[in-house]
mmCIF file of C-alpha atoms in Angstrom:
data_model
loop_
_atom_site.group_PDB
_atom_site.id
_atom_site.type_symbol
_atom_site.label_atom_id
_atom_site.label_comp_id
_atom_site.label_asym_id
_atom_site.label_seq_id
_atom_site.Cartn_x
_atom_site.Cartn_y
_atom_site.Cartn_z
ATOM 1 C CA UNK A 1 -49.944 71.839 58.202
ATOM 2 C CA UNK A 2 -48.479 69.101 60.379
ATOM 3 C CA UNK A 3 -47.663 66.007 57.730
ATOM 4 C CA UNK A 4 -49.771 63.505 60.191
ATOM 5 C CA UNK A 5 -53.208 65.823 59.422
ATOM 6 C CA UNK A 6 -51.741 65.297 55.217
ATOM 7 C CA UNK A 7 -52.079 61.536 55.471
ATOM 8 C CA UNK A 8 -56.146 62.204 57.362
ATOM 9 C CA UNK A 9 -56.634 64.132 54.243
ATOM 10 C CA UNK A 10 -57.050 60.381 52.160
ATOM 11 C CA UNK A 11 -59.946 58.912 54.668
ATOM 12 C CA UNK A 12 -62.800 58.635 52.889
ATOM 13 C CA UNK A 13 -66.539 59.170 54.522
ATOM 14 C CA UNK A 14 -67.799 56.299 56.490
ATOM 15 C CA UNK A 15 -71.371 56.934 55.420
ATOM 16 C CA UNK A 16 -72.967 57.582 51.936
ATOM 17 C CA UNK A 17 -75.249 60.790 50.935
ATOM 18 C CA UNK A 18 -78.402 59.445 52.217
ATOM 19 C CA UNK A 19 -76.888 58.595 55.595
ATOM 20 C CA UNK A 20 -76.435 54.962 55.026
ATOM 21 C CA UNK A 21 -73.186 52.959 55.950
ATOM 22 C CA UNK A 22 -70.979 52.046 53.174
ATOM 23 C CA UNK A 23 -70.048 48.483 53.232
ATOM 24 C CA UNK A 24 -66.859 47.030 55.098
ATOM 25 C CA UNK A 25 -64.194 47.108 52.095
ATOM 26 C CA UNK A 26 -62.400 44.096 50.931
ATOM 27 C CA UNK A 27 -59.072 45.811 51.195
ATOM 28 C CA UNK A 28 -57.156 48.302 53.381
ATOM 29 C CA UNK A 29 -54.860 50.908 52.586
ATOM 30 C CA UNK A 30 -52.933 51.745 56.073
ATOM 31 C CA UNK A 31 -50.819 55.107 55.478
ATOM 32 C CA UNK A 32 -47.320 55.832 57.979
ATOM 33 C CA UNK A 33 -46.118 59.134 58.138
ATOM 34 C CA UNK A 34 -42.253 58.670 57.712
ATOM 35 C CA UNK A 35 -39.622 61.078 58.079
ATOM 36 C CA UNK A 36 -37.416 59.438 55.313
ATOM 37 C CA UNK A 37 -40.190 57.834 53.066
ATOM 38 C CA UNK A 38 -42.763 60.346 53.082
ATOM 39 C CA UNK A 39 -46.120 58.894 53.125
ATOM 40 C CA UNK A 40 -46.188 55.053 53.169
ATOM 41 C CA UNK A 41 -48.805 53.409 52.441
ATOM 42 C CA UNK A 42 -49.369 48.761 53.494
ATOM 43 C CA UNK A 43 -52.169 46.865 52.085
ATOM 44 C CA UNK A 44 -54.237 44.380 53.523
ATOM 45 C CA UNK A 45 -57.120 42.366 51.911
ATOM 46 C CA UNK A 46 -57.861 39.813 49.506
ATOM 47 C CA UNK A 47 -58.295 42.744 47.082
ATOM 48 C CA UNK A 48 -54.927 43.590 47.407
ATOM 49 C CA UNK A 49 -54.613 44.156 43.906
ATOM 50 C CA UNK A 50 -57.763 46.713 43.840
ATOM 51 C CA UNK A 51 -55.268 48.494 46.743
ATOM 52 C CA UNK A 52 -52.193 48.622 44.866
ATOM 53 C CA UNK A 53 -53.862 50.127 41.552
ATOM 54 C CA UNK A 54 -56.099 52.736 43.822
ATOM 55 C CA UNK A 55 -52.650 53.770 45.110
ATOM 56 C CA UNK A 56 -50.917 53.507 40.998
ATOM 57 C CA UNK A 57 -53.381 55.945 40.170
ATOM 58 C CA UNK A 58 -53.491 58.488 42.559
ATOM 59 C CA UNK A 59 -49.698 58.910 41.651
ATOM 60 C CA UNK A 60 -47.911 56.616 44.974
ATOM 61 C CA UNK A 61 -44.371 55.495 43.564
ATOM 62 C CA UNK A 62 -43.427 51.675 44.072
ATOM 63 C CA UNK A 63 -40.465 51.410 46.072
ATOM 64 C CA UNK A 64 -37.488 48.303 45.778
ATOM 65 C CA UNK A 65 -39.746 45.922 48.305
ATOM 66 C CA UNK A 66 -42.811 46.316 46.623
ATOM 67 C CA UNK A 67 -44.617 48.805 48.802
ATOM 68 C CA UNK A 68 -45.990 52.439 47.817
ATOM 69 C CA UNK A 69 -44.829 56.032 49.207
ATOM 70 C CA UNK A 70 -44.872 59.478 48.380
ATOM 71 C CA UNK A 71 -42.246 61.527 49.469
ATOM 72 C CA UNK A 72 -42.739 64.638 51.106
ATOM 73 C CA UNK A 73 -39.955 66.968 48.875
ATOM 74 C CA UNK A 74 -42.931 68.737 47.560
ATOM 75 C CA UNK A 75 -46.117 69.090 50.288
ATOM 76 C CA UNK A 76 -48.288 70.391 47.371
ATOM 77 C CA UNK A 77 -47.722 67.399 45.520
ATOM 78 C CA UNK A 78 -48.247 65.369 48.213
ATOM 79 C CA UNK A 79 -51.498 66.887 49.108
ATOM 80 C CA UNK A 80 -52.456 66.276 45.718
ATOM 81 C CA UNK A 81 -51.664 62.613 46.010
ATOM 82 C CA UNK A 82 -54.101 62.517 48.651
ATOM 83 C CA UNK A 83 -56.540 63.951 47.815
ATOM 84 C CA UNK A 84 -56.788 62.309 44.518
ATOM 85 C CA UNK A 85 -56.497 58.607 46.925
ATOM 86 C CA UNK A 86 -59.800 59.947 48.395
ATOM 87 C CA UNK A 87 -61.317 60.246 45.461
ATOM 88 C CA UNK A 88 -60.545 56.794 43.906
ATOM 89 C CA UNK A 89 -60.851 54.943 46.681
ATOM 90 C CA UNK A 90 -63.963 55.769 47.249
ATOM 91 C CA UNK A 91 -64.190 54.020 43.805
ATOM 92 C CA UNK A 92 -62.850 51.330 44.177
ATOM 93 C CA UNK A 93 -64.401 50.659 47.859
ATOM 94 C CA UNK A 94 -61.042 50.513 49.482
ATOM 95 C CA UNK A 95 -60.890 51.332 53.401
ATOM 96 C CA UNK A 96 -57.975 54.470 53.931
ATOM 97 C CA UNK A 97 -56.581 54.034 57.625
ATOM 98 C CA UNK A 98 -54.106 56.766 58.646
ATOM 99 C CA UNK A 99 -51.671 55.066 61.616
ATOM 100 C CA UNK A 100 -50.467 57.292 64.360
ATOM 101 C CA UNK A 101 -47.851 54.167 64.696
ATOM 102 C CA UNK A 102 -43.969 54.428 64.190
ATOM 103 C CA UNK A 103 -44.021 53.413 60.565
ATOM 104 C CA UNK A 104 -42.050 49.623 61.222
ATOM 105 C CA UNK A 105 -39.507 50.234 58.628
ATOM 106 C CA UNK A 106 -38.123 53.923 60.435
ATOM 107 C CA UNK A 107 -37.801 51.710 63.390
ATOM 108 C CA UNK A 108 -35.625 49.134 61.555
ATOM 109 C CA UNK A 109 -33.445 51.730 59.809
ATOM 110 C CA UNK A 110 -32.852 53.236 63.200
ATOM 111 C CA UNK A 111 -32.217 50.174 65.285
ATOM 112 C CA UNK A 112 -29.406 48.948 62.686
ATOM 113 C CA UNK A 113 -27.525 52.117 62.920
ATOM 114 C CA UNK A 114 -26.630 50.680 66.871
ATOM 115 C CA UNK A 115 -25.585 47.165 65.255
ATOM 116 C CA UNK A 116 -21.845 46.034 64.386
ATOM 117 C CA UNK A 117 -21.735 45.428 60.539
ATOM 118 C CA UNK A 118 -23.560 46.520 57.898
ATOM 119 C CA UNK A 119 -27.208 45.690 57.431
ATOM 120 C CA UNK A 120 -30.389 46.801 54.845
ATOM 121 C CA UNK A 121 -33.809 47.156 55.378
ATOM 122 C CA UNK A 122 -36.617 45.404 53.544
ATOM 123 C CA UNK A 123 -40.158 46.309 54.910
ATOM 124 C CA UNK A 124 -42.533 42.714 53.748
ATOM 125 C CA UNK A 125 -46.063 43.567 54.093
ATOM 126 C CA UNK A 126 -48.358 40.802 53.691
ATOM 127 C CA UNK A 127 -51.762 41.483 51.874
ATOM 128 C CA UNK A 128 -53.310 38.148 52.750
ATOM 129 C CA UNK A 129 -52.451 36.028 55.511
ATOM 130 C CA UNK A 130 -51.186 32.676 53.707
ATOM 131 C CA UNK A 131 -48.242 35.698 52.425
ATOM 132 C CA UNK A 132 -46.623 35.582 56.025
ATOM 133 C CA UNK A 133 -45.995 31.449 55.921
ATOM 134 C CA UNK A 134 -43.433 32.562 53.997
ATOM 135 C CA UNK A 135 -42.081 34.255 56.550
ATOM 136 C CA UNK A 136 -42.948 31.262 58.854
ATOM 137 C CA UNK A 137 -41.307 28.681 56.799
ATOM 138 C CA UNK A 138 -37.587 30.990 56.767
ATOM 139 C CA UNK A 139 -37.622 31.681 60.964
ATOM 140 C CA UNK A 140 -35.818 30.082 63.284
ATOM 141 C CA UNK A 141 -36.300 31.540 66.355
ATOM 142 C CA UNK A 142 -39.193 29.138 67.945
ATOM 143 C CA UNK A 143 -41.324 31.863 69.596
ATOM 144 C CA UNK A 144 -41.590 34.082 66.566
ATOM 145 C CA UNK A 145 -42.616 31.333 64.390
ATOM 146 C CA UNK A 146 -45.116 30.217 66.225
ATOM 147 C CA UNK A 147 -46.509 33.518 66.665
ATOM 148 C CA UNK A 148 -46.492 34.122 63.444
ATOM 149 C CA UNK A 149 -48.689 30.705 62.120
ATOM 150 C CA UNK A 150 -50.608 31.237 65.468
ATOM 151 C CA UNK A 151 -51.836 35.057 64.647
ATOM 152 C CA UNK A 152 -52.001 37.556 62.292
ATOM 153 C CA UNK A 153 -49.405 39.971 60.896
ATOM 154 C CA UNK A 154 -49.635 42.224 58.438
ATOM 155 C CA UNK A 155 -46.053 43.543 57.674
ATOM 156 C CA UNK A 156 -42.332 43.031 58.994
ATOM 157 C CA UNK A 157 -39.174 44.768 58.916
ATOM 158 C CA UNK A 158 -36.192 42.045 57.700
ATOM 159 C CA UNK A 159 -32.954 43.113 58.169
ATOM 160 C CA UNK A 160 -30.173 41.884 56.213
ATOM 161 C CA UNK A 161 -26.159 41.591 57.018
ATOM 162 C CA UNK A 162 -23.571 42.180 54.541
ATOM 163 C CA UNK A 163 -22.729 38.497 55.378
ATOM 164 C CA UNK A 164 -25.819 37.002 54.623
ATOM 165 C CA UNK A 165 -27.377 36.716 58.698
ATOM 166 C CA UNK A 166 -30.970 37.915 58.709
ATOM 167 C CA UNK A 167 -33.484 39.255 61.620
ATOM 168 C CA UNK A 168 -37.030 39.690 61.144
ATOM 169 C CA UNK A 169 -38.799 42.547 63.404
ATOM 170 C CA UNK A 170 -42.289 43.082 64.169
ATOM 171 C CA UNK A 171 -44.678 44.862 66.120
ATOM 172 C CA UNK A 172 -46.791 43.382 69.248
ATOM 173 C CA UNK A 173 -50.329 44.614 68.579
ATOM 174 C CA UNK A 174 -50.890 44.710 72.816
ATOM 175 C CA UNK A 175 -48.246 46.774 73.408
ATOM 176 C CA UNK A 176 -45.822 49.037 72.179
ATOM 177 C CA UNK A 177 -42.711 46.095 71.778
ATOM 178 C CA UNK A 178 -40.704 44.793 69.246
ATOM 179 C CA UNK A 179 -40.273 41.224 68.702
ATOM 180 C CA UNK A 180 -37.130 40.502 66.874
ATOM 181 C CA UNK A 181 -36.020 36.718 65.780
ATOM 182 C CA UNK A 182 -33.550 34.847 63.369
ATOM 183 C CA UNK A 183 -34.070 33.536 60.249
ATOM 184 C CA UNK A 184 -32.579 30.285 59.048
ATOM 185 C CA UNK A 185 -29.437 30.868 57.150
ATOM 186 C CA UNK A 186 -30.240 29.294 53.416
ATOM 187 C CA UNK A 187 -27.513 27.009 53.244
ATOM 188 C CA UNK A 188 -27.389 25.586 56.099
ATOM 189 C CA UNK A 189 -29.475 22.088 56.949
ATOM 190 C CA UNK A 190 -31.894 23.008 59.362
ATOM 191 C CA UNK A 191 -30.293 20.792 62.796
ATOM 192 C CA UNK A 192 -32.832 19.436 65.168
ATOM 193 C CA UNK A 193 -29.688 18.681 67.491
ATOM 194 C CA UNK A 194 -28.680 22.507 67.771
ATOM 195 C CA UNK A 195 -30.797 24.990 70.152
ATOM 196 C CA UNK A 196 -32.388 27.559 67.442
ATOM 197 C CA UNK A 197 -31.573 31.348 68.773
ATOM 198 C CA UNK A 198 -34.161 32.476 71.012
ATOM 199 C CA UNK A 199 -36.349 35.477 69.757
ATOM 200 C CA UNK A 200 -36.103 38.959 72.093
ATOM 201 C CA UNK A 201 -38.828 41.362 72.973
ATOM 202 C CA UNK A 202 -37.686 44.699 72.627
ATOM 203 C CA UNK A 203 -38.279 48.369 73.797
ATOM 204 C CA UNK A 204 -39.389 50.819 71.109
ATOM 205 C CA UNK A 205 -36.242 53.033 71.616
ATOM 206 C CA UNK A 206 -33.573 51.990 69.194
ATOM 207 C CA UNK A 207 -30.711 52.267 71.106
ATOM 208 C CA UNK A 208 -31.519 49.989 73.540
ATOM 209 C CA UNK A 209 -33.461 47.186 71.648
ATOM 210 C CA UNK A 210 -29.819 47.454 69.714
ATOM 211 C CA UNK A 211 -28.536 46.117 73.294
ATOM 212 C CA UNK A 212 -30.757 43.366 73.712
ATOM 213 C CA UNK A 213 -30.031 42.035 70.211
ATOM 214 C CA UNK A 214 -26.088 42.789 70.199
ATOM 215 C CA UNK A 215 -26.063 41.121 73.597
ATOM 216 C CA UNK A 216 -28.573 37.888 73.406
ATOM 217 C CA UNK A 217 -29.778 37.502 69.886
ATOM 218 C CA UNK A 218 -26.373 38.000 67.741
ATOM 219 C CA UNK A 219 -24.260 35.493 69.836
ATOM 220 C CA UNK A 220 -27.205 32.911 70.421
ATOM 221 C CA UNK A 221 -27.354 33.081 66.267
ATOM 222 C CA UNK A 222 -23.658 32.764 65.829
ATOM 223 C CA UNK A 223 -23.495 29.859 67.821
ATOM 224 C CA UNK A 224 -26.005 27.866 66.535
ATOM 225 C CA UNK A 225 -24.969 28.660 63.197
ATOM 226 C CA UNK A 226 -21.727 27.557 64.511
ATOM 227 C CA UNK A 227 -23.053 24.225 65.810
ATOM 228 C CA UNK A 228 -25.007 23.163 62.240
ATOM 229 C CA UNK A 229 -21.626 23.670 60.806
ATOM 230 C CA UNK A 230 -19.672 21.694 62.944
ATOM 231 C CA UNK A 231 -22.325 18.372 63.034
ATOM 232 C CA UNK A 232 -22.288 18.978 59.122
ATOM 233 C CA UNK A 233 -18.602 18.746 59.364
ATOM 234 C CA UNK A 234 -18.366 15.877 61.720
ATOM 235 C CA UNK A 235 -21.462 13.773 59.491
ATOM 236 C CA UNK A 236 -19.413 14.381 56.214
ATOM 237 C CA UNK A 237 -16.020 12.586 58.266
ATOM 238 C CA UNK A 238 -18.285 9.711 59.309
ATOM 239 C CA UNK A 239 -19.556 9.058 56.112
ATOM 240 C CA UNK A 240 -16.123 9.555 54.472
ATOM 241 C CA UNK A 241 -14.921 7.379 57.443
ATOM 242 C CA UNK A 242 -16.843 4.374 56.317
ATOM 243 C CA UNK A 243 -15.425 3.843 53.193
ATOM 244 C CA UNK A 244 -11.842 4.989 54.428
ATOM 245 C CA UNK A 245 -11.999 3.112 57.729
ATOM 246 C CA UNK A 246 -8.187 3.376 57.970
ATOM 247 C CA UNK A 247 -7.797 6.581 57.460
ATOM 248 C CA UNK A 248 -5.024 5.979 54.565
ATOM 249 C CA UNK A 249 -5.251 7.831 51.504
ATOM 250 C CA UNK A 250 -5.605 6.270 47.848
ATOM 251 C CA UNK A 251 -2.861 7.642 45.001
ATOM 252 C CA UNK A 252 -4.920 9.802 42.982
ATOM 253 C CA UNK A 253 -7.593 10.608 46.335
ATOM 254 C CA UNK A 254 -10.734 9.245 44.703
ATOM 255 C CA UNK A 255 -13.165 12.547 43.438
ATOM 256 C CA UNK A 256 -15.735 11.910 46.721
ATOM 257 C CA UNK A 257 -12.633 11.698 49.242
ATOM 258 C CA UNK A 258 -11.507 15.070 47.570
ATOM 259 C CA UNK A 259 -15.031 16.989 47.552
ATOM 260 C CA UNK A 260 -15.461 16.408 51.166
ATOM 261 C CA UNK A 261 -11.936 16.964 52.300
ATOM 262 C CA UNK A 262 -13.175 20.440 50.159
ATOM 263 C CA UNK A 263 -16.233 21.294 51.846
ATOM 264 C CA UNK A 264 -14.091 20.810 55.130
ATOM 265 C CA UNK A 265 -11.629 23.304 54.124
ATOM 266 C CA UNK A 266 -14.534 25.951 53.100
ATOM 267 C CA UNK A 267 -16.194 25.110 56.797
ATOM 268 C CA UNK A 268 -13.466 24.958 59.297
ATOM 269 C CA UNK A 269 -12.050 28.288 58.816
ATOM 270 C CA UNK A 270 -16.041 29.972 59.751
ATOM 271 C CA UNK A 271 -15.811 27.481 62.708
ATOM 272 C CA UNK A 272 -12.242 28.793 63.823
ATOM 273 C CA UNK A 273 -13.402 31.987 63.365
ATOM 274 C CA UNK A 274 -16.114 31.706 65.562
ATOM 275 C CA UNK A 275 -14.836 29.804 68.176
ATOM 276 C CA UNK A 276 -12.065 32.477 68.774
ATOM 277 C CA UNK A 277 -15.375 35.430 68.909
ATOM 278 C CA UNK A 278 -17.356 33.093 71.435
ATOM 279 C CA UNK A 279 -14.805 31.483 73.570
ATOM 280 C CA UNK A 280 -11.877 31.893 75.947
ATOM 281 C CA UNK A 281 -9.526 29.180 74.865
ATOM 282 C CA UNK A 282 -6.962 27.351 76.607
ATOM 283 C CA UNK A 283 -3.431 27.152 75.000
ATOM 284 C CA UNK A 284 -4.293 23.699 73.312
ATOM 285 C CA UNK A 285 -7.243 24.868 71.907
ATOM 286 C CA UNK A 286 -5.963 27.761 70.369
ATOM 287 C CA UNK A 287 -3.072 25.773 69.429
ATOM 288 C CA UNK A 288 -5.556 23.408 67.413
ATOM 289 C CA UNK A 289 -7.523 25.975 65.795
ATOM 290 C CA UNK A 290 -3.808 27.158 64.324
ATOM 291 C CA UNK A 291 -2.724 23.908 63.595
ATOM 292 C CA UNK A 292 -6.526 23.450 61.163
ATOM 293 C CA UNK A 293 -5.674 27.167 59.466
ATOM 294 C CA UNK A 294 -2.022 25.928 58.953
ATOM 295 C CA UNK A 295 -2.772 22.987 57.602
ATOM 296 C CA UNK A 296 -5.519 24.248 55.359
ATOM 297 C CA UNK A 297 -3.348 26.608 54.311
ATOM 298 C CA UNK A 298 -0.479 24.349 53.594
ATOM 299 C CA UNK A 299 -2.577 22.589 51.074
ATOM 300 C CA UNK A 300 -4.618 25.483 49.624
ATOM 301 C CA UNK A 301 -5.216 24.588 45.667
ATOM 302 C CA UNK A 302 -3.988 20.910 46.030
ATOM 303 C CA UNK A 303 -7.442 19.469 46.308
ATOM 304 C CA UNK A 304 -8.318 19.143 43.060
ATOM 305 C CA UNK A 305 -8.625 15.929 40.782
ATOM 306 C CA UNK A 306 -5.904 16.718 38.684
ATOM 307 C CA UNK A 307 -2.826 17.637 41.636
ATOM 308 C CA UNK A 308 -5.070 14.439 43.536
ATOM 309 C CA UNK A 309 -1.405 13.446 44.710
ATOM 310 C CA UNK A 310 -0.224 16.770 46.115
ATOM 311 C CA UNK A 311 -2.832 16.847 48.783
ATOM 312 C CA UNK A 312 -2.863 13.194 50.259
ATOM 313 C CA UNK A 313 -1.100 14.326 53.438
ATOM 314 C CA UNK A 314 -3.776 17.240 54.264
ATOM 315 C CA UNK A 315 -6.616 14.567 53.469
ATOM 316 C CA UNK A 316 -4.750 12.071 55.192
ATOM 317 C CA UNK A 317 -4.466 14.730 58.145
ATOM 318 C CA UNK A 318 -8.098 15.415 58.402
ATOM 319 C CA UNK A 319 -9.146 11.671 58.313
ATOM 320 C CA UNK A 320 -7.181 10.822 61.135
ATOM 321 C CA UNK A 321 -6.472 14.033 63.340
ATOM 322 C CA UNK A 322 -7.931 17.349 61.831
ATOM 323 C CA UNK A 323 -11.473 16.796 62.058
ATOM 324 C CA UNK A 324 -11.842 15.232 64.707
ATOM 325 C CA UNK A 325 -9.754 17.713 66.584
ATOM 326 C CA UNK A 326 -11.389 20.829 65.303
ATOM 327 C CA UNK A 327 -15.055 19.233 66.156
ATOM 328 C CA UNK A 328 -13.803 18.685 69.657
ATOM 329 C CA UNK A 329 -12.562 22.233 70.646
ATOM 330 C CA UNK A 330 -15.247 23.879 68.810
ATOM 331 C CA UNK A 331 -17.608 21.776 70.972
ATOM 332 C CA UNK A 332 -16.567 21.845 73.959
ATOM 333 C CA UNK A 333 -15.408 25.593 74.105
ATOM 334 C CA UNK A 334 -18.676 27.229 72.882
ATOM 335 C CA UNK A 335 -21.696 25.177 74.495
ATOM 336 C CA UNK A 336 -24.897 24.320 72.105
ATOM 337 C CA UNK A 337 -26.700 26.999 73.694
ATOM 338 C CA UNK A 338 -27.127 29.734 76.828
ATOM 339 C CA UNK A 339 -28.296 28.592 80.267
ATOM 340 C CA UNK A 340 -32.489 28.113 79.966
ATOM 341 C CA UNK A 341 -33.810 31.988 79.934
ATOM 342 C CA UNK A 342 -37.021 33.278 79.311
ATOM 343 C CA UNK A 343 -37.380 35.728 76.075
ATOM 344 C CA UNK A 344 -37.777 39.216 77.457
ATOM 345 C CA UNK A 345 -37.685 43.055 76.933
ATOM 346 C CA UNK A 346 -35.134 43.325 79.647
ATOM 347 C CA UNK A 347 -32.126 44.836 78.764
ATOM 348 C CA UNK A 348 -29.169 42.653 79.103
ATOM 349 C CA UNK A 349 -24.760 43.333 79.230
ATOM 350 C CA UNK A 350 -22.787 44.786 76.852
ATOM 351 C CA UNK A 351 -22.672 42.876 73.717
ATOM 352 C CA UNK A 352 -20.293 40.150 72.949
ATOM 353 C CA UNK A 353 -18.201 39.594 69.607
ATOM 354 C CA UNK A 354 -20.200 38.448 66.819
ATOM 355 C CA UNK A 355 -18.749 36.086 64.290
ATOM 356 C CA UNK A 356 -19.413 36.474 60.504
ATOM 357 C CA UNK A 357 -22.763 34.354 59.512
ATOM 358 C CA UNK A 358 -23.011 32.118 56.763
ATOM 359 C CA UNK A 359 -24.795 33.919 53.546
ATOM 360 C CA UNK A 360 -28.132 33.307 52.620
ATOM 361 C CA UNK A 361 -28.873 32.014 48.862
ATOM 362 C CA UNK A 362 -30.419 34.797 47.059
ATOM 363 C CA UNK A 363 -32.393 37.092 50.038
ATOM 364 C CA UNK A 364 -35.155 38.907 48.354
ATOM 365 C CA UNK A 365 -38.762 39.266 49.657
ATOM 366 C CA UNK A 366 -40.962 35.942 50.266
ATOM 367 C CA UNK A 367 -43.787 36.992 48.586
#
């Protein structure tokens, strides 16, 4: 039997005994057939509780993001999974909808295996429609998160980089695209002066919706993550500035002096890094970006409260010259954003180098 006719097996009747219509359900079981999952089953409804114990109880298992399968290792179990969903369904007045789609989170799986680094898959289905403002509230890309407050969606694939960058994929309901946008990184203010990364529309085939986003998406999102980093390094130096006009250092460094002079040498070696991926520098400017590791390096351990004196030169340094250097190459090598483009499916070059992303505070699902 093929394994799209065992998923038709759990649609109830649309009529009752006497020939009358049963009533529209308040929740809706959609099923995916899935080569690696099995059968997958995404609710939708108010009821969405009533879904997930219909599904409990014909014997689905719950997988890490929440959602329901049944694998198919064993087609007579699986058939008996089914059939038993029929049965208490019809129960509890939950709608079964088998989907001839490409279940969202096969896509995913497949389209990471074409990205550089290593990424997970978390499939986010959202039951009730107030679930995907979570969503909402976490993207970046503009276009995407306006389509998502502006219209409905019912699940999305969220990808997740070993270094913490995260994409969120889902399906145009017209046609048979992808759309595929950023989400914020966590820890990271969001910038109204830095251009978000623009969302892309992709083709259905992996390999080359891997293109689009290696090629347009990636570098768009490592340079704007690039950007919030350097105007979060250059507000800390003015604020530090006004109380240290001069630019000398104080014997101990007072604690505030030392806890930004810190947070700079946590953020400038991510900015050197991805200058160097996104630009072609000149001698000087690579010859500044050295002189920041150096000099970050040369220090390393000093800035602490209790070996305060050891590091006065570094803070010094950075006061007067470091800073204000490394903001300068880092903005005028790698602009604030691409030349004006409109988001489309188009495939695009070969990609470029991607820098590392900053983490994201504790990813899990927004639900």
């Amino acid at each position: 039997m093929d394994l799209t006719e065992l998923a038709r097996l759990a649609t109830p009747g649309s009529s009752t005994s006497d020939g009358g219509v049963v009533g529209r359900p308040s929740c809706e079981i959609t099923l995916f057939v899935s080569p690696r999952d099995g059968v997958v089953a995404l609710v939708d409804g108010d009821n969405w509780r009533w879904a997930h114990t219909t599904l409990d109880t014909a014997g689905f298992e719950k997988s890490g993001d929440g959602n329901r399968a049944i694998p198919l290792t064993d087609l007579d179990r699986t058939r008996e999974v089914l059939l038993t969903l029929d049965v208490v369904a019809r129960i509890t007045q939950t709608k079964i909808t088998p989907s001839c789609e490409t279940y969202i989170g096969d896509f995913a799986r497949d389209l990471i295996d074409h990205l550089p680094g290593q990424w997970s898959v978390e499939v986010e289905s959202y039951a009730m429609r107030v679930w995907q403002g979570d969503l909402a509230a976490c993207m970046w890309s503009p276009s995407m998160a306006a389509t998502l407050k502006q219209r409905r969606v019912r699940w999305a694939a969220v990808l997740r980089r070993e270094d913490g960058a995260e994409l969120a994929v889902i399906r145009d309901p017209k046609r048979d695209l992808y759309h595929v946008g950023a989400l914020h990184p966590g820890n990271l203010h969001p910038d109204e002066l830095v251009a978000p990364p623009a969302s892309v529309t992709v083709q259905p085939t992996p390999s080359s919706a891997a293109g689009q986003i290696n090629s347009r998406l990636l570098p768009a999102y490592a340079r704007a993550v690039l950007h919030c980093q350097v105007n979060s390094l250059k507000e800390d130096l003015d604020r530090v500035r006004q109380t240290h006009e001069s630019g000398a250092v104080p014997e101990p460094a007072p604690k505030k002096l030392l806890d930004a002079y810190h947070r700079f040498t946590t953020t400038a070696p991510k900015v050197t890094t991805a200058v160097r991926a996104l630009a072609a520098l000149n001698e000087r400017q690579a010859a500044v970006l050295q002189r920041v590791e150096d000099m970050i390096a040369a220090g390393l351990g000093a800035a602490t409260e209790t070996t305060a004196a050891r590091c006065t030169d570094q803070v010094a340094w950075w006061l007067t010259e470091g800073g204000d250097s490394l903001i300068e190459v880092a903005r005028r090598s790698v602009p604030n954003s691409d030349p004006p483009a409109t988001e489309t499916d188009r495939p695009t070059a070969s990609p470029h180098a991607v820098p590392p992303a900053t983490s994201r505070s504790a990813p899990g699902p927004r639900r």
